[in-house]
XYZ file of C-alpha atoms in Angstrom:
472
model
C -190.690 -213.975 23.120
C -189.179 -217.547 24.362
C -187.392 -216.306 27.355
C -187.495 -217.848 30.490
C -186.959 -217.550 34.017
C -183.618 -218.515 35.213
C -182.689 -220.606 38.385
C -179.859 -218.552 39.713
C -177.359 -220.634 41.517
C -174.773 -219.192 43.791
C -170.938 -218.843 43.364
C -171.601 -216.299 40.160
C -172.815 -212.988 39.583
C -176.630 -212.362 38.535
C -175.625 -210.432 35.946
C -173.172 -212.886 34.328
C -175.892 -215.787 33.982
C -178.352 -213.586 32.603
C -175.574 -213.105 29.959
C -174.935 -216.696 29.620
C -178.640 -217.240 29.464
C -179.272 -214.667 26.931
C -176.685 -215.597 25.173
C -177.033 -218.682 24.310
C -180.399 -218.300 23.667
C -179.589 -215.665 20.767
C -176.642 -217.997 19.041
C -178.994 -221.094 19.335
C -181.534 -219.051 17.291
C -184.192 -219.410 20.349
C -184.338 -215.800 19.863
C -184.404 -215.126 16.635
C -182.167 -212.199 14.935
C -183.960 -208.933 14.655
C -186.283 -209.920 17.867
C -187.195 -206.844 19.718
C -186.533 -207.808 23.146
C -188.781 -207.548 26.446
C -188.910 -203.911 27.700
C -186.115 -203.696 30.889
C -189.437 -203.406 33.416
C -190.125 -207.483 32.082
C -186.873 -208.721 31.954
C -186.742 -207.074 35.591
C -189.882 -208.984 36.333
C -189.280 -211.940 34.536
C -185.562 -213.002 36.586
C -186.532 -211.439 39.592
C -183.546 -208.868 39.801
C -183.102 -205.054 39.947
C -183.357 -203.052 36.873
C -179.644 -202.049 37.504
C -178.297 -205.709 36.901
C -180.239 -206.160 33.749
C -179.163 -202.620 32.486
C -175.767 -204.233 33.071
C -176.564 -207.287 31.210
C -178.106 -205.809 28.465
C -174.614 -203.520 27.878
C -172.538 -206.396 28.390
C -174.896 -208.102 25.430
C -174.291 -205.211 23.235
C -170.691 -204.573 23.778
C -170.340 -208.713 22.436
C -172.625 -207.033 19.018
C -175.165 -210.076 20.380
C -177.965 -207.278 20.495
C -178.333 -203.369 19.661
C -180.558 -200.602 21.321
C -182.339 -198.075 19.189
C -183.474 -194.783 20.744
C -186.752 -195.156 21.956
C -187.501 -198.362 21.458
C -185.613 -200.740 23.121
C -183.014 -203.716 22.893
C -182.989 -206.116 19.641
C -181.103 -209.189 18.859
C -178.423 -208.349 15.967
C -177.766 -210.374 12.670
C -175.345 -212.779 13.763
C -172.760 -211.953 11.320
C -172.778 -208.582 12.953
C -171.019 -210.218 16.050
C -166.935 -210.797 15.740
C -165.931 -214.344 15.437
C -162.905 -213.635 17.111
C -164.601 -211.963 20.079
C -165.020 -213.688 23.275
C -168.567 -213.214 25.325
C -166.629 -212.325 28.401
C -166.879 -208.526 29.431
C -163.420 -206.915 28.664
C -163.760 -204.535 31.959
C -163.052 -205.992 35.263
C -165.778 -208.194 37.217
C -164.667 -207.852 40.494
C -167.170 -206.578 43.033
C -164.670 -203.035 43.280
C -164.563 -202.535 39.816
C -168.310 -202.599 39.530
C -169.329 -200.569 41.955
C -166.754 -197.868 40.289
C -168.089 -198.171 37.093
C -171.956 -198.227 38.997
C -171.124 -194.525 40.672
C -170.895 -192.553 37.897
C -173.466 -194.207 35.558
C -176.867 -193.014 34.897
C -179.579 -195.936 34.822
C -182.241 -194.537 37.523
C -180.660 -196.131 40.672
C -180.379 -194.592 43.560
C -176.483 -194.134 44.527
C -176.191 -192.872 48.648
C -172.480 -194.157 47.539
C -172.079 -191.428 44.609
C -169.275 -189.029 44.189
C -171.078 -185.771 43.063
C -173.765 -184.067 43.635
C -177.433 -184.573 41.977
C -178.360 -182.696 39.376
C -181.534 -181.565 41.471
C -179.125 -180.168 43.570
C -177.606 -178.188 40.863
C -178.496 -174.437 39.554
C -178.408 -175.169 36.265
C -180.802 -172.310 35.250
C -177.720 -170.239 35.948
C -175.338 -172.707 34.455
C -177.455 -172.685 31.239
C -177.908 -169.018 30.920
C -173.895 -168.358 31.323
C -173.904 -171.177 28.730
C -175.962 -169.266 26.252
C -173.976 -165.972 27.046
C -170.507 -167.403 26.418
C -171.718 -168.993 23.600
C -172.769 -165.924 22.010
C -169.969 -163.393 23.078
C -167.718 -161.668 20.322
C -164.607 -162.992 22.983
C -165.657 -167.084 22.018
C -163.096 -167.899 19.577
C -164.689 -170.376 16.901
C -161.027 -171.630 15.656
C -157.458 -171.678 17.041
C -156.182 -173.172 20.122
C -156.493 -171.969 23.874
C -153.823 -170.659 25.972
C -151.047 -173.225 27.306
C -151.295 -171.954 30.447
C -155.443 -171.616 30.208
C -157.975 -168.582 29.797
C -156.196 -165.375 31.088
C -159.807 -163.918 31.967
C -160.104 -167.104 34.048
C -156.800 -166.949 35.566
C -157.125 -163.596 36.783
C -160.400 -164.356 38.495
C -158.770 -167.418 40.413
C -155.987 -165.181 41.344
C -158.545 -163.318 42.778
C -160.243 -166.052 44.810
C -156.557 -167.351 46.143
C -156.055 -164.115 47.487
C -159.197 -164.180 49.011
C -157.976 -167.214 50.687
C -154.338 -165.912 51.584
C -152.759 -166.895 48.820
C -150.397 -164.259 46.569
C -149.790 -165.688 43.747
C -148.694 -164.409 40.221
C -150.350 -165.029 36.954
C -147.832 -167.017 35.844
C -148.207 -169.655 38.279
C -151.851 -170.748 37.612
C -152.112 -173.216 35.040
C -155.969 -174.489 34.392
C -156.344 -178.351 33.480
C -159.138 -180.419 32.431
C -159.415 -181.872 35.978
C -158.107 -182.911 38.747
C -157.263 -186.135 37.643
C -155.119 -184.653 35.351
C -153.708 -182.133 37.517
C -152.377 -184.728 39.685
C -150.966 -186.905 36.923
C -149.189 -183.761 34.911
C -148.072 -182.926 38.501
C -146.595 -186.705 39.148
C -145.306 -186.813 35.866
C -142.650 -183.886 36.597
C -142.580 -184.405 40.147
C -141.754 -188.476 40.569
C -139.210 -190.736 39.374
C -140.330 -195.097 39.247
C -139.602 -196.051 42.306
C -140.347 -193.099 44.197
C -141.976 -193.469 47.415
C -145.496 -191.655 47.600
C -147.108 -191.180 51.232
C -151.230 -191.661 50.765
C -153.785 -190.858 53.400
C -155.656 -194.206 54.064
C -158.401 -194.035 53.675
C -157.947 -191.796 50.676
C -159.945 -191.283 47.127
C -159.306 -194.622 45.262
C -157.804 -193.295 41.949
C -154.816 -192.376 43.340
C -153.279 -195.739 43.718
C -154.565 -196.197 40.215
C -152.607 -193.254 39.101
C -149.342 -194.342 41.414
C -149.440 -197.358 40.099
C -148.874 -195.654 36.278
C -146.058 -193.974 37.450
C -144.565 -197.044 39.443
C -144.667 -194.986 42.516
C -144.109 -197.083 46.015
C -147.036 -196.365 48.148
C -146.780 -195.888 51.516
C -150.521 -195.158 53.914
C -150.943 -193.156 56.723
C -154.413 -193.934 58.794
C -156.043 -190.783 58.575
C -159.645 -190.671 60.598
C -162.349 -188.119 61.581
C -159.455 -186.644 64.277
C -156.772 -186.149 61.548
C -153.572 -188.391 61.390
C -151.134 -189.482 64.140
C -148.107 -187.227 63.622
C -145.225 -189.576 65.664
C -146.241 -192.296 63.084
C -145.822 -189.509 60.660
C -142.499 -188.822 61.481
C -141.460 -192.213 61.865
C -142.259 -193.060 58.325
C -141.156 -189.674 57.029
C -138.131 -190.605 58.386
C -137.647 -194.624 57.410
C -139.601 -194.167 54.003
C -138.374 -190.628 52.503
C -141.412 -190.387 50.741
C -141.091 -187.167 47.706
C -144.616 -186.396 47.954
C -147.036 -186.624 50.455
C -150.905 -186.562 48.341
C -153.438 -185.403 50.726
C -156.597 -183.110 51.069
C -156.383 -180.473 53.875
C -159.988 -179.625 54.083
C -163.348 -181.980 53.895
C -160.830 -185.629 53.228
C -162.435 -187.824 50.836
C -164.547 -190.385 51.920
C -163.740 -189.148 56.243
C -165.085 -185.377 56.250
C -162.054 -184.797 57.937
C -160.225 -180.722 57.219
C -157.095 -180.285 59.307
C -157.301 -177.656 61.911
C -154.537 -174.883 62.149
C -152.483 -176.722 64.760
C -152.750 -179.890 62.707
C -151.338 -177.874 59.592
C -148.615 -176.015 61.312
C -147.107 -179.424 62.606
C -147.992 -181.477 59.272
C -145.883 -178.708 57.350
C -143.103 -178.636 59.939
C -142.126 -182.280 59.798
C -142.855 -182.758 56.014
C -140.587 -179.628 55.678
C -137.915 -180.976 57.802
C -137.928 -184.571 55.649
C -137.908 -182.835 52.462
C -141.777 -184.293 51.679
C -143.084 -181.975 49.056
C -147.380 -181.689 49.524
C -149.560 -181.515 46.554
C -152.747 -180.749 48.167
C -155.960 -181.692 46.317
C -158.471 -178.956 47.333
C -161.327 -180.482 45.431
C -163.987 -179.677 48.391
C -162.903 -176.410 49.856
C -165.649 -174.511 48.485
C -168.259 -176.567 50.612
C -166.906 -176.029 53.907
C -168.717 -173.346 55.754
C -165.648 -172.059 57.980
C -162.519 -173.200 55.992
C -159.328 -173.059 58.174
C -155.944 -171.737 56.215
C -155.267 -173.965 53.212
C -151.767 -175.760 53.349
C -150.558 -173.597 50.605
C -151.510 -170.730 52.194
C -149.588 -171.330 55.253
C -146.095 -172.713 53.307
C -145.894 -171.372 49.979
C -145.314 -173.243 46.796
C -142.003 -174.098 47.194
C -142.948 -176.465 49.901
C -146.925 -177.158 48.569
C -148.560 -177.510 45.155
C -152.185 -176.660 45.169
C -154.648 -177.925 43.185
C -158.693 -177.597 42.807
C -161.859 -177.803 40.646
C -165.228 -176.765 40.227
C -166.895 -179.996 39.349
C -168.208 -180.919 42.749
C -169.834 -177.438 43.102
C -171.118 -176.303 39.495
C -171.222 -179.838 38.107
C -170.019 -183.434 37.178
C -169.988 -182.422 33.542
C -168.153 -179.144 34.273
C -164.506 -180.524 34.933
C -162.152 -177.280 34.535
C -159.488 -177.323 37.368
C -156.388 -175.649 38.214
C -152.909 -175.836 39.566
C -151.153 -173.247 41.304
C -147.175 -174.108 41.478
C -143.888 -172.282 41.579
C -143.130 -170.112 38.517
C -140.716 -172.958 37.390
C -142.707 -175.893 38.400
C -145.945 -174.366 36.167
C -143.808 -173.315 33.055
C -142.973 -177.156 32.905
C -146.808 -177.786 33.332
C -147.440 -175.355 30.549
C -144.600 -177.197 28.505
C -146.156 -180.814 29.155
C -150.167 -179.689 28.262
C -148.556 -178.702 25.062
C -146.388 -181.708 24.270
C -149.445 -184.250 25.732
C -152.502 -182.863 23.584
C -153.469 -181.653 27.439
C -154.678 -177.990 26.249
C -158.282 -177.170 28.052
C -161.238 -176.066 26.271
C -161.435 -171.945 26.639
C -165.535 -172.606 25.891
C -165.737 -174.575 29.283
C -162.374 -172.108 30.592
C -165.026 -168.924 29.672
C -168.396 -170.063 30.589
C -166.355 -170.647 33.839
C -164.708 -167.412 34.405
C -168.496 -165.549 33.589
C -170.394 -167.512 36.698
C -167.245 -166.814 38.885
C -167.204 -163.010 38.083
C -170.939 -162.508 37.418
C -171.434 -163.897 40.906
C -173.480 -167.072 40.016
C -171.101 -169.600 41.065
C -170.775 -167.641 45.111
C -174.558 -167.685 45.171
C -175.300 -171.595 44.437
C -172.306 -172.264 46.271
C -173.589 -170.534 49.328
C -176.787 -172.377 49.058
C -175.112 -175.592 48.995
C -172.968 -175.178 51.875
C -176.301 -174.489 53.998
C -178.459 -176.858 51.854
C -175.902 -179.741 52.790
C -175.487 -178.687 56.518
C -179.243 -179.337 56.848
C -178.831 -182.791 54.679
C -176.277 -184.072 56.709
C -177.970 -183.917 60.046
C -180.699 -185.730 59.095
C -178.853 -188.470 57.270
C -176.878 -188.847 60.169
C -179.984 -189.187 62.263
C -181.280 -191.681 60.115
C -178.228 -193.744 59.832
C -178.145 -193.800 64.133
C -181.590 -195.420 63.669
C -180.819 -198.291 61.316
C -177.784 -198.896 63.684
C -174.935 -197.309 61.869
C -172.605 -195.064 63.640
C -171.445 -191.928 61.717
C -167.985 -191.381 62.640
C -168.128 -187.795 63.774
C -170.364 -184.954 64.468
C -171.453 -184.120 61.237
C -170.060 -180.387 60.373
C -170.441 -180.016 56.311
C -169.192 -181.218 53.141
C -170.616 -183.506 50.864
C -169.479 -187.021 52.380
C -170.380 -188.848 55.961
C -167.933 -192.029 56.854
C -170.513 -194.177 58.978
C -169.374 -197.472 60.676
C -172.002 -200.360 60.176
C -173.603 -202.459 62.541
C -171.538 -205.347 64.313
C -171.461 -208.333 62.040
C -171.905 -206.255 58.477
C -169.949 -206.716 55.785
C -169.694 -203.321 53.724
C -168.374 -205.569 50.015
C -171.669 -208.051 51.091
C -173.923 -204.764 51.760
C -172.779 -203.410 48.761
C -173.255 -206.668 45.992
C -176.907 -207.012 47.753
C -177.677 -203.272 46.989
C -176.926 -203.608 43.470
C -179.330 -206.220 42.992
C -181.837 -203.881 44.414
C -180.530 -200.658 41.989
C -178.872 -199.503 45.226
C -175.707 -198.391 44.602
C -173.453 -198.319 47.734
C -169.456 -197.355 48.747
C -168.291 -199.596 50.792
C -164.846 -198.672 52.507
C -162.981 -200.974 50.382
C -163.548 -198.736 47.887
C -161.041 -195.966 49.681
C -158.709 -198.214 51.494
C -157.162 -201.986 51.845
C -157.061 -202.205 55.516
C -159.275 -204.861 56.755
C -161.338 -202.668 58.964
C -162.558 -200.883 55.765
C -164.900 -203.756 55.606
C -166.696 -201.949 59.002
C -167.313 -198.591 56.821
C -169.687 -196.968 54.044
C -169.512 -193.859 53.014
C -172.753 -191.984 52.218
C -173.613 -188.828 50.019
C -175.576 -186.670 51.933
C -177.473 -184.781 49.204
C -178.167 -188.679 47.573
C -179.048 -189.972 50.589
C -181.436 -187.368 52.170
C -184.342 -189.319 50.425
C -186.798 -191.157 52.631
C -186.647 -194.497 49.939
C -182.791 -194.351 49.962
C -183.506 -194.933 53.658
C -186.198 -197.082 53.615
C -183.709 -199.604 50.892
C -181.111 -199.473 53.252
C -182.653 -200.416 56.267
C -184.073 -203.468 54.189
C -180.608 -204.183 52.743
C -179.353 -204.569 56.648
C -182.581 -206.557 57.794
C -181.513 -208.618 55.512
C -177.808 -209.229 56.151
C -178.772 -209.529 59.208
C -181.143 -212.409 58.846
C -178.533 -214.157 56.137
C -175.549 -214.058 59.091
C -178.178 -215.789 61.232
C -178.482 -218.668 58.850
């Protein structure tokens, strides 16, 4: 095969000249139509880069119909009156190093990603997940046709009724409504809740899709710094009281990307001034369930006239598992009800019953039990091993899935990051979660990817060699 080794020059991304290489090489007919391409391992071999950037090449190639894959057997060039005249080489998705790494944390191409969002699937009982699967699938209560419930599975509702209570909150049937996610949660919720032009208050650092999603509804933004201590409530005040924000978007226990839960005193006075303002909370509970101790939930201390709750199961059970809930006032989830029917939003009572069985059968408490202690363990010595490359976690690790780590003096987490996905290392840097400069000082780390002596080992090579580049 007549490929050959490129001379990477700087200024452009690896993984665009290998396109521009490749591609030219097909439409020249140096590769000839219907070549079966070198196996990824070569190509890796052959330019020198990770396996993750020629992955990425090798998509890019096949989304521009200049090549096709075939199950099993690899990458060949396509006819090239398959490929769209019309249709520019250029990849359609952003190219920024941001949008990337996004798109890099939730693919599966055998890096390793310390940066990922979930958990691995090693980490997962899916024995149990699988044998409720086969269950649900075979009871008389599956319904093959017809649509599900508005408001979701009323099994399923009544069980989460169950678990609110367990966490001091009374609530009525009628003010659970299930969702596909929590993505979607937050969006029906912003849809009903928001007017354009409404001013949204946003932790900072804070889970990036929600300026994404603020941004849809032409929501102003306005950031609070919130760090591993909690948020400085005079600041609060001031811009509760200059800004007017409707909705303050937060997440009370184990923040995304800081760790950070809010104690009870932190709570009380969070809910007294947004109260006072007239800031309505919708409070994203997505990690609750891994916190060993949970203090009172926001909801559970103010109601749902003051907070709209929100949670899932896909960080616990799994990434492919996204059923989620809101829990509103009666009036606020009729609406909700109203707008999954009008929006095609209605969830799948398959996924809503296979669900309700682990939560009722006792499957879901069990591996969620085992996680909590699993990741307590995980954590400490990630955090130990960070300390030794000369990162500084920044707090006492105490649970949860995420640790916010400050790097060395002179690292830059973007340049960190575009060097570990050359190496099918797959990092977050902080400008992933926030625009404040100082972001550029943090990464945040998985603990259950990262416990892994080669994630380690990659890292501390990554910073060796930052460091030696700054010396240059």
């Amino acid at each position: 095969m007549p490929i050959s080794p490129i001379a990477f020059h700087p200024g452009s991304p690896k993984v665009q000249q290998i396109v521009e290489s490749l591609s030219e090489a097909i439409l020249q007919g140096t590769i000839p139509a219907g070549s079966k391409l070198p196996s990824i391992r070569e190509l890796t071999r052959l330019f020198g880069v990770g396996k993750f950037t020629v992955i990425d090449a090798l998509d890019r190639l096949r989304g521009c119909h200049l090549v096709s894959s075939r199950q099993g057997r690899g990458f060949f060039v396509s006819p090239l009156n398959a490929a769209p005249t019309a249709a520019p080489l250029a990849d359609l998705m952003p190219q920024d190093l941001i949008s990337i790494l996004r798109r890099s944390l939730i693919a599966d191409n055998g890096a390793m990603r310390p940066g990922s969002g979930h958990l691995p699937e090693s980490w997962l009982d899916t024995d149990a997940y699988r044998q409720a699967m086969r269950a649900t699938v075979r009871s008389p209560l599956l319904r093959i046709s017809g649509y599900g419930s508005p408001a979701g599975y009323l099994p399923l509702r009544q069980a989460l009724q169950q678990r609110l209570s367990l966490q001091g909150m009374t609530v009525q049937l009628e003010q659970i409504v299930t969702t596909a996610n929590t993505v979607q949660a937050i969006d029906m919720l912003l849809r009903l809740l928001l007017r354009p032009g409404d001013t949204v208050l946003l932790d900072d650092p804070c889970y990036f899709n929600f300026h994404a999603n603020l941004a849809l509804h032409g929501a102003s933004v306005v950031t609070i710094a919130r760090n591993t201590g909690g948020i400085d409530f005079d600041q609060l005040e001031t811009l509760l009281a200059a800004r007017k924000p409707r909705i303050y978007l937060t997440t009370s226990l184990l923040h995304n990307p800081t760790g950070h839960s809010f104690t009870p005193a932190q709570s009380y006075r969070l809910l007294q001034l947004t109260k006072q303002y007239g800031c309505h909370i919708v409070e994203d509970d997505l990690y609750g369930d891994l916190h060993s101790s949970p203090p009172p939930r926001l909801a559970a201390l103010a109601g749902f006239d003051h907070v709209s709750y929100l949670s899932g199961f896909s960080k616990v059970l799994s990434a492919n598992t996204r059923a989620s809930y809101v829990v509103a006032t009666p009036d606020l989830s009729a609406k909700l009800c109203h707008l999954k029917l009008m929006s095609g939003g209605i969830t799948s009572e398959l996924l809503e019953q296979l669900l309700c069985r682990m939560l009722t059968e006792g499957s879901y408490g069990k591996h969620r039990n085992r996680l909590v202690v699993r990741l307590l363990e995980s954590g400490a010595r990630v955090a130990e091993w960070l300390r030794q490359s000369g990162c500084e976690p920044a707090h006492s690790f105490d649970g949860g899935m995420f640790i916010w780590a400050r790097l060395p003096a002179g690292i830059d987490a973007e340049e960190l990051a575009q060097r570990g996905l050359e190496q099918d290392l797959v990092l977050a840097p902080g400008t992933l979660f926030s625009r404040n400069p100082d972001a550029r000082r943090f990464m945040r780390f998985n603990v259950a990817s990262s416990d892994d002596a080669g994630v380690a080992h990659r890292f501390a090579m990554l910073l060796s060699q930052a460091r030696a580049a700054s010396r240059v």
